[in-house]
Coordinates of C-alpha atoms and ligand atoms in Angstrom, one line a residue:
M106 CA 16.7 -22.4 -56.3
T107 CA 13.8 -20.8 -54.7
E108 CA 10.8 -22.8 -53.4
G109 CA 8.5 -21.1 -55.9
I110 CA 10.6 -22.3 -58.7
D111 CA 10.9 -25.9 -57.2
R112 CA 7.1 -26.0 -57.1
R113 CA 6.9 -24.8 -60.9
I114 CA 9.3 -27.4 -61.8
A115 CA 7.1 -30.2 -60.3
E116 CA 4.0 -28.7 -62.1
M117 CA 5.8 -28.6 -65.4
L118 CA 6.7 -32.3 -65.0
H119 CA 3.0 -33.2 -64.3
H120 CA 1.3 -30.5 -66.6
R121 CA -0.4 -33.3 -68.7
N122 CA -1.5 -35.3 -65.8
A123 CA -4.6 -33.4 -64.7
G124 CA -6.1 -33.6 -68.3
L125 CA -5.6 -37.3 -68.9
T126 CA -8.6 -39.7 -69.1
K127 CA -8.4 -43.5 -68.9
G128 CA -6.0 -45.0 -71.7
D129 CA -4.5 -41.6 -72.8
P130 CA -0.8 -41.7 -73.6
V131 CA 1.2 -40.5 -70.6
A132 CA 4.1 -39.1 -72.8
L133 CA 3.1 -36.2 -75.2
P134 CA 2.0 -37.3 -78.7
M135 CA 3.7 -35.4 -81.5
V136 CA 1.0 -34.0 -83.7
T137 CA 1.9 -33.3 -87.2
S138 CA -1.5 -32.5 -88.6
T139 CA -1.8 -29.1 -90.5
S140 CA -5.5 -28.8 -90.4
Y141 CA -8.1 -29.6 -87.6
H142 CA -11.8 -30.8 -87.9
L143 CA -13.9 -27.6 -88.1
P144 CA -17.5 -28.4 -88.6
D145 CA -18.1 -24.6 -87.6
V146 CA -15.3 -22.0 -86.6
Q147 CA -16.5 -21.0 -83.2
G148 CA -14.7 -22.2 -80.1
A149 CA -12.2 -24.7 -81.9
P150 CA -8.9 -24.8 -80.0
F151 CA -6.9 -25.4 -83.1
I152 CA -7.8 -24.2 -86.6
Y153 CA -4.7 -24.4 -88.8
A154 CA -1.1 -25.3 -87.9
R155 CA 0.4 -21.8 -88.7
N156 CA -1.7 -20.4 -85.9
G157 CA -1.1 -23.2 -83.2
T158 CA -0.9 -26.9 -82.7
P159 CA -1.4 -29.3 -79.7
T160 CA 2.3 -30.0 -79.6
W161 CA 3.4 -26.3 -79.5
A162 CA 0.6 -25.8 -76.9
A163 CA 2.2 -28.3 -74.6
V164 CA 5.7 -26.9 -74.7
E165 CA 4.3 -23.5 -74.3
A166 CA 2.4 -24.7 -71.2
Q167 CA 5.6 -25.9 -69.7
L168 CA 7.6 -22.8 -70.3
A169 CA 4.8 -20.7 -69.1
L170 CA 4.8 -22.5 -65.8
L171 CA 8.7 -22.0 -65.7
E172 CA 8.5 -18.3 -66.6
A173 CA 5.2 -17.6 -64.7
A174 CA 4.2 -15.6 -68.0
E175 CA 2.5 -16.1 -71.1
V176 CA 4.8 -17.9 -73.9
V177 CA 4.9 -18.0 -77.5
G178 CA 7.2 -20.7 -79.1
F179 CA 9.4 -20.0 -82.2
P180 CA 11.4 -22.2 -84.7
S181 CA 14.8 -20.7 -83.1
G182 CA 16.2 -18.5 -80.6
M183 CA 16.6 -15.8 -83.5
G184 CA 13.0 -16.5 -84.5
A185 CA 12.0 -15.3 -81.0
I186 CA 14.5 -12.5 -80.9
S187 CA 13.3 -11.1 -84.3
A188 CA 9.7 -11.5 -83.2
A189 CA 10.2 -9.5 -80.1
L190 CA 12.0 -6.7 -81.9
M191 CA 9.6 -6.5 -84.7
A192 CA 6.6 -6.4 -82.2
T193 CA 8.1 -3.5 -80.1
L194 CA 9.9 -1.3 -82.9
K195 CA 8.8 0.9 -85.7
A196 CA 10.3 3.4 -88.0
G197 CA 12.0 6.2 -86.0
D198 CA 12.4 4.4 -83.0
R199 CA 15.7 3.7 -81.2
V200 CA 17.0 0.3 -80.0
I201 CA 19.8 -0.1 -77.6
L202 CA 21.7 -3.4 -78.0
P203 CA 24.8 -5.0 -76.3
A204 CA 28.0 -4.6 -78.5
D205 CA 29.4 -7.6 -77.0
G206 CA 26.2 -9.8 -77.0
Y207 CA 25.0 -12.4 -79.3
Y208 CA 26.4 -11.6 -82.8
V209 CA 23.6 -12.4 -84.9
T210 CA 21.2 -10.2 -83.0
R211 CA 23.3 -7.3 -83.8
V212 CA 23.5 -8.4 -87.6
F213 CA 19.8 -8.6 -87.6
A214 CA 19.4 -5.1 -86.2
R215 CA 22.0 -3.7 -88.6
E216 CA 20.8 -5.5 -91.8
F217 CA 17.2 -5.4 -91.1
L218 CA 15.8 -3.0 -88.6
A219 CA 18.2 -0.1 -89.7
G220 CA 16.8 -0.5 -93.1
L221 CA 13.3 0.0 -91.9
G222 CA 14.2 3.2 -90.1
V223 CA 15.0 2.0 -86.8
Q224 CA 18.2 3.7 -85.2
V225 CA 20.4 1.0 -83.8
T226 CA 22.8 1.8 -80.9
E227 CA 25.3 -0.5 -79.6
I228 CA 26.8 -0.2 -76.2
A229 CA 29.2 -2.3 -74.3
T230 CA 27.6 -4.6 -71.6
L231 CA 29.7 -2.9 -68.8
D232 CA 28.3 0.5 -70.0
Y233 CA 24.8 -0.3 -69.4
A234 CA 25.4 0.6 -65.8
A235 CA 25.9 4.3 -66.5
A236 CA 24.0 4.5 -70.0
D237 CA 21.3 7.2 -70.6
F238 CA 18.3 5.5 -72.1
A239 CA 16.6 8.9 -73.1
G240 CA 14.9 8.5 -76.4
A241 CA 15.1 4.8 -76.6
A242 CA 12.0 2.6 -77.4
V243 CA 13.7 -0.6 -76.5
V244 CA 16.6 -1.6 -74.3
Y245 CA 17.6 -4.8 -75.2
L246 CA 20.1 -6.7 -72.8
E247 CA 21.8 -9.9 -72.5
T248 CA 23.3 -11.1 -69.1
P249 CA 25.7 -12.8 -68.6
S250 CA 27.3 -11.6 -71.9
N251 CA 28.4 -14.2 -74.3
P252 CA 31.4 -15.1 -74.4
G253 CA 32.8 -12.4 -72.1
L254 CA 30.6 -13.3 -69.1
D255 CA 30.2 -9.6 -68.0
L256 CA 26.8 -9.0 -66.2
I257 CA 24.2 -6.4 -66.3
D258 CA 22.0 -5.5 -63.3
I259 CA 18.5 -6.2 -64.7
A260 CA 16.5 -4.5 -62.0
D261 CA 18.4 -1.3 -62.2
V262 CA 18.6 -1.2 -66.0
A263 CA 14.9 -1.9 -66.0
A264 CA 13.9 0.9 -63.7
R265 CA 16.0 3.4 -65.7
A266 CA 14.8 2.3 -69.0
H267 CA 11.1 2.5 -67.9
A268 CA 11.7 5.9 -66.4
A269 CA 12.9 7.0 -69.9
G270 CA 9.8 5.4 -71.5
A271 CA 11.7 2.4 -73.1
R272 CA 10.6 -1.3 -72.9
V273 CA 13.2 -3.9 -71.9
I274 CA 13.8 -7.2 -73.6
A275 CA 16.1 -9.5 -72.1
D276 CA 18.0 -12.6 -73.8
N277 CA 18.0 -15.0 -70.9
T278 CA 19.5 -18.0 -73.0
T279 CA 22.6 -18.4 -70.9
M280 CA 20.5 -18.9 -67.6
T281 CA 17.1 -20.2 -68.3
P282 CA 14.2 -19.3 -66.2
L283 CA 15.5 -21.6 -63.7
L284 CA 18.6 -19.6 -63.0
Q285 CA 17.5 -16.1 -63.7
R286 CA 14.2 -14.3 -63.8
P287 CA 14.3 -11.2 -65.7
L288 CA 10.6 -10.8 -65.7
D289 CA 10.6 -10.6 -61.9
L290 CA 13.1 -8.0 -62.3
G291 CA 11.3 -5.7 -64.4
A292 CA 12.0 -6.9 -68.1
D293 CA 9.0 -6.5 -70.3
L294 CA 9.9 -9.5 -72.5
V295 CA 12.4 -12.5 -72.1
V296 CA 13.7 -14.1 -75.2
A297 CA 15.6 -17.2 -75.2
A298 CA 17.1 -20.0 -77.5
D299 CA 15.7 -23.2 -76.2
T300 CA 18.1 -24.8 -78.7
K301 CA 20.7 -24.6 -75.9
A302 CA 20.2 -26.1 -72.4
P303 CA 16.4 -26.6 -72.5
G304 CA 16.6 -28.8 -75.5
G305 CA 20.1 -30.0 -74.1
H306 CA 20.9 -32.6 -76.7
S307 CA 22.1 -30.7 -79.7
D308 CA 19.3 -32.0 -81.9
A309 CA 16.5 -29.2 -82.0
L310 CA 16.3 -25.5 -82.8
F311 CA 13.6 -23.8 -80.8
G312 CA 13.0 -20.4 -79.0
H313 CA 10.4 -18.6 -77.0
V314 CA 9.2 -15.2 -76.1
A315 CA 7.7 -14.7 -72.6
G316 CA 5.9 -11.7 -71.2
R317 CA 2.9 -10.6 -68.8
D318 CA 1.6 -7.8 -70.9
A319 CA -1.4 -9.3 -72.8
A320 CA -1.4 -6.8 -75.5
L321 CA 2.3 -7.0 -76.2
M322 CA 2.2 -10.8 -76.3
A323 CA -0.8 -10.7 -78.6
R324 CA 1.3 -8.7 -80.9
V325 CA 4.2 -11.2 -80.8
R326 CA 1.6 -14.1 -81.5
D327 CA 0.4 -12.0 -84.5
W328 CA 4.0 -11.7 -85.8
R329 CA 4.5 -15.6 -85.7
R330 CA 1.2 -16.1 -87.4
L331 CA 1.5 -13.6 -90.2
S332 CA 5.3 -13.8 -90.6
G333 CA 5.0 -17.6 -90.7
S334 CA 8.0 -18.2 -88.3
V335 CA 6.5 -21.3 -87.0
P336 CA 8.1 -24.1 -85.0
G337 CA 8.1 -27.7 -86.4
A338 CA 6.3 -30.5 -84.6
M339 CA 9.4 -32.6 -84.1
E340 CA 11.4 -29.6 -82.6
A341 CA 8.5 -28.7 -80.2
W342 CA 8.3 -32.4 -79.1
L343 CA 11.9 -32.6 -78.6
I344 CA 12.1 -29.5 -76.5
H345 CA 9.1 -30.6 -74.4
R346 CA 11.1 -33.8 -73.7
G347 CA 14.3 -31.8 -72.9
L348 CA 12.6 -29.6 -70.6
E349 CA 11.5 -32.5 -68.4
T350 CA 15.2 -33.1 -67.4
L351 CA 16.3 -29.4 -67.5
E352 CA 16.6 -29.0 -63.7
V353 CA 18.6 -32.1 -63.2
R354 CA 21.0 -31.4 -65.9
L355 CA 21.5 -27.9 -64.9
S356 CA 22.1 -28.8 -61.4
R357 CA 25.0 -31.2 -62.5
M358 CA 26.3 -28.7 -65.0
C359 CA 26.6 -25.8 -62.6
A360 CA 28.1 -27.8 -59.7
S361 CA 30.6 -29.4 -62.2
A362 CA 31.3 -25.8 -63.6
A363 CA 32.0 -24.4 -60.2
V364 CA 34.4 -27.3 -59.4
I365 CA 36.4 -27.0 -62.8
A366 CA 36.4 -23.2 -62.8
A367 CA 38.1 -23.2 -59.2
R368 CA 40.7 -25.6 -60.4
L369 CA 41.4 -24.0 -63.7
A370 CA 42.0 -20.7 -61.9
E371 CA 44.8 -22.5 -59.9
H372 CA 46.3 -24.1 -63.1
P373 CA 49.6 -22.8 -64.2
A374 CA 48.6 -23.2 -67.9
V375 CA 45.8 -20.9 -67.4
Q376 CA 46.4 -17.1 -67.9
A377 CA 42.9 -15.9 -67.1
I378 CA 39.5 -17.3 -66.1
R379 CA 36.2 -15.8 -66.1
F380 CA 33.3 -17.6 -64.0
P381 CA 31.0 -15.5 -62.0
G382 CA 31.0 -18.1 -59.3
L383 CA 34.6 -17.3 -58.5
A384 CA 34.7 -15.0 -55.5
N385 CA 37.4 -12.8 -57.2
D386 CA 35.4 -12.6 -60.5
P387 CA 34.3 -8.8 -61.4
S388 CA 30.7 -10.2 -61.9
H389 CA 30.5 -12.2 -58.5
E390 CA 28.8 -9.9 -56.4
L391 CA 26.0 -9.1 -58.9
A392 CA 25.7 -12.8 -59.9
R393 CA 25.0 -13.6 -56.2
R394 CA 22.1 -11.2 -56.1
Q395 CA 20.7 -11.7 -59.5
M396 CA 21.3 -15.4 -60.4
A397 CA 20.1 -18.6 -58.6
D398 CA 23.4 -20.4 -59.7
F399 CA 26.4 -19.2 -61.7
G400 CA 25.7 -21.2 -64.8
F401 CA 27.9 -23.8 -66.8
L402 CA 29.8 -21.5 -69.1
I403 CA 33.6 -20.6 -68.3
G404 CA 35.9 -18.3 -70.2
M405 CA 39.3 -19.6 -70.1
T406 CA 42.4 -17.9 -71.6
L407 CA 45.4 -19.9 -72.5
K408 CA 48.7 -18.6 -73.7
D409 CA 48.0 -18.3 -77.5
A410 CA 45.8 -19.7 -80.5
T411 CA 48.1 -22.6 -80.8
A412 CA 47.9 -23.6 -77.0
A413 CA 44.1 -23.2 -77.0
E414 CA 43.6 -25.3 -80.1
A415 CA 46.1 -28.0 -78.8
F416 CA 44.0 -28.2 -75.6
L417 CA 40.8 -28.8 -77.5
A418 CA 42.5 -31.4 -79.7
R419 CA 44.0 -33.3 -76.8
A420 CA 40.9 -33.4 -74.7
D421 CA 38.8 -36.6 -75.2
F422 CA 35.7 -35.2 -73.4
M423 CA 35.4 -32.0 -75.3
V424 CA 33.1 -31.5 -78.3
R425 CA 34.7 -28.9 -80.6
A426 CA 31.4 -27.0 -81.6
T427 CA 30.0 -23.6 -81.5
S428 CA 27.0 -24.2 -79.3
F429 CA 26.6 -24.6 -75.5
G430 CA 24.3 -26.0 -72.9
A431 CA 24.3 -29.6 -74.2
T432 CA 24.8 -32.9 -72.1
H433 CA 28.4 -33.1 -73.5
T434 CA 31.1 -30.6 -72.6
S435 CA 32.1 -28.4 -75.5
G436 CA 34.7 -25.7 -76.1
E437 CA 35.5 -23.2 -78.8
R438 CA 38.1 -20.7 -79.5
R439 CA 36.0 -17.6 -80.1
A440 CA 38.6 -15.6 -81.7
R441 CA 37.9 -17.7 -84.8
W442 CA 34.7 -15.9 -85.1
G443 CA 36.3 -12.4 -84.6
D444 CA 34.9 -12.0 -81.1
A445 CA 36.7 -9.3 -79.2
V446 CA 38.7 -11.7 -77.1
P447 CA 42.3 -12.9 -76.7
E448 CA 43.4 -15.3 -79.4
G449 CA 43.9 -18.2 -76.6
F450 CA 40.3 -17.5 -75.1
L451 CA 38.1 -20.6 -74.9
R452 CA 34.5 -20.6 -74.1
L453 CA 33.8 -23.9 -72.3
S454 CA 30.1 -25.1 -71.7
I455 CA 30.3 -27.8 -69.0
G456 CA 28.1 -30.8 -69.6
V457 CA 26.8 -33.6 -67.4
E458 CA 29.8 -36.0 -67.5
P459 CA 30.9 -37.1 -64.0
V460 CA 33.0 -34.3 -62.8
E461 CA 36.1 -36.3 -61.8
A462 CA 36.5 -38.0 -65.2
L463 CA 36.0 -34.7 -67.1
W464 CA 38.5 -33.0 -64.8
A465 CA 41.1 -35.7 -65.2
D466 CA 40.7 -35.5 -69.0
M467 CA 41.0 -31.6 -69.1
A468 CA 43.9 -31.6 -66.6
A469 CA 45.7 -34.2 -68.9
A470 CA 45.0 -32.0 -72.0
L471 CA 46.4 -29.0 -70.3
G472 CA 49.7 -30.9 -70.0
Ligands
PLP687 C1 22.3 -19.4 -79.6 C2 21.7 -18.2 -79.2 C3 20.7 -17.4 -79.8 C4 20.1 -17.8 -81.1 O1 19.6 -19.0 -81.0 P1 19.2 -20.0 -82.2 O2 18.3 -21.1 -81.8 O3 20.7 -20.5 -82.7 O4 18.6 -19.0 -83.2 C5 20.3 -16.1 -79.3 N1 20.9 -15.7 -78.1 C6 21.9 -16.3 -77.5 C7 22.5 -15.8 -76.2 C8 22.3 -17.5 -77.9 O5 23.3 -18.2 -77.3

């Protein structure tokens, strides 16, 4: 990680410090009040909780330091994604989406945006490199793709999209602002599910939109206030707490993923492995240029569905769940959702367990 981001992480950990007066709580209080003392309306920082609350403001301040951008918080990743799309698209516009990206984003586009007169075009992640963006209003990308772990060159796509007159929205969920910086590479908006690694404990849904164009961010903020897509106080508070340990958790998760991916690649029971950190992975060169680390997700293909399910059942240190980015390692056979992957393909999300204990368990479960 660069010196710049290290400084911002330290500032994030101390963001409340400067404003404290004697006797104030050091930890963030969770404010559940829906209304705010308003003897008159001018100059009040908070008015009514659909517009903003002190707890959202605190987590948005943390994320703004990490993103080096304005941030608006949402009640989920999809809350943030739908807000970014509603703020940038209108009838007659065309949006380009990854055909192999997060499934729910595509369903939202097909089921709701198309009905409002937006043309929805899906292209494969690997086809972004040669795609013609002429006539698009929004080029939406997600890199690495999930679960395939193919990469998109953000700077290249942003330059070509801008030349075609399109805006660029990047889903940065799998990387977080600590590992990948789409805004620095030219994206107009970042969207992310903080439900994953930033929260990190599988107990809160949250999302955010980040951007450096004040007018565009004002529109995103208006969408939140007018649609009522607002985070809960408890969730905002939990994400604030999670963000404080994000960097230490990610360091462990990425380091362990690198160790485990290299060993899985050598294991006779493993037919194929995708991890951008492996020197022979098709994503490796671009990952080295674009990402600060290679992440904590591994795509592993075993012989068939039976072998994959048996591995998950035998492993003691493997949660069988559909999310990722948490403290505990988890694994899922993605074909059960209809992803275009082999029947024996597992997405593994490496957690913070001591790596040798985790590997011993995985090796035993592979048999
Ligand atoms: C989980 C996820 C989302 C949606 O986040 P929610 O908080 O579940 O709404 C969006 N994009 C990606 C890449 C995700 O993994």
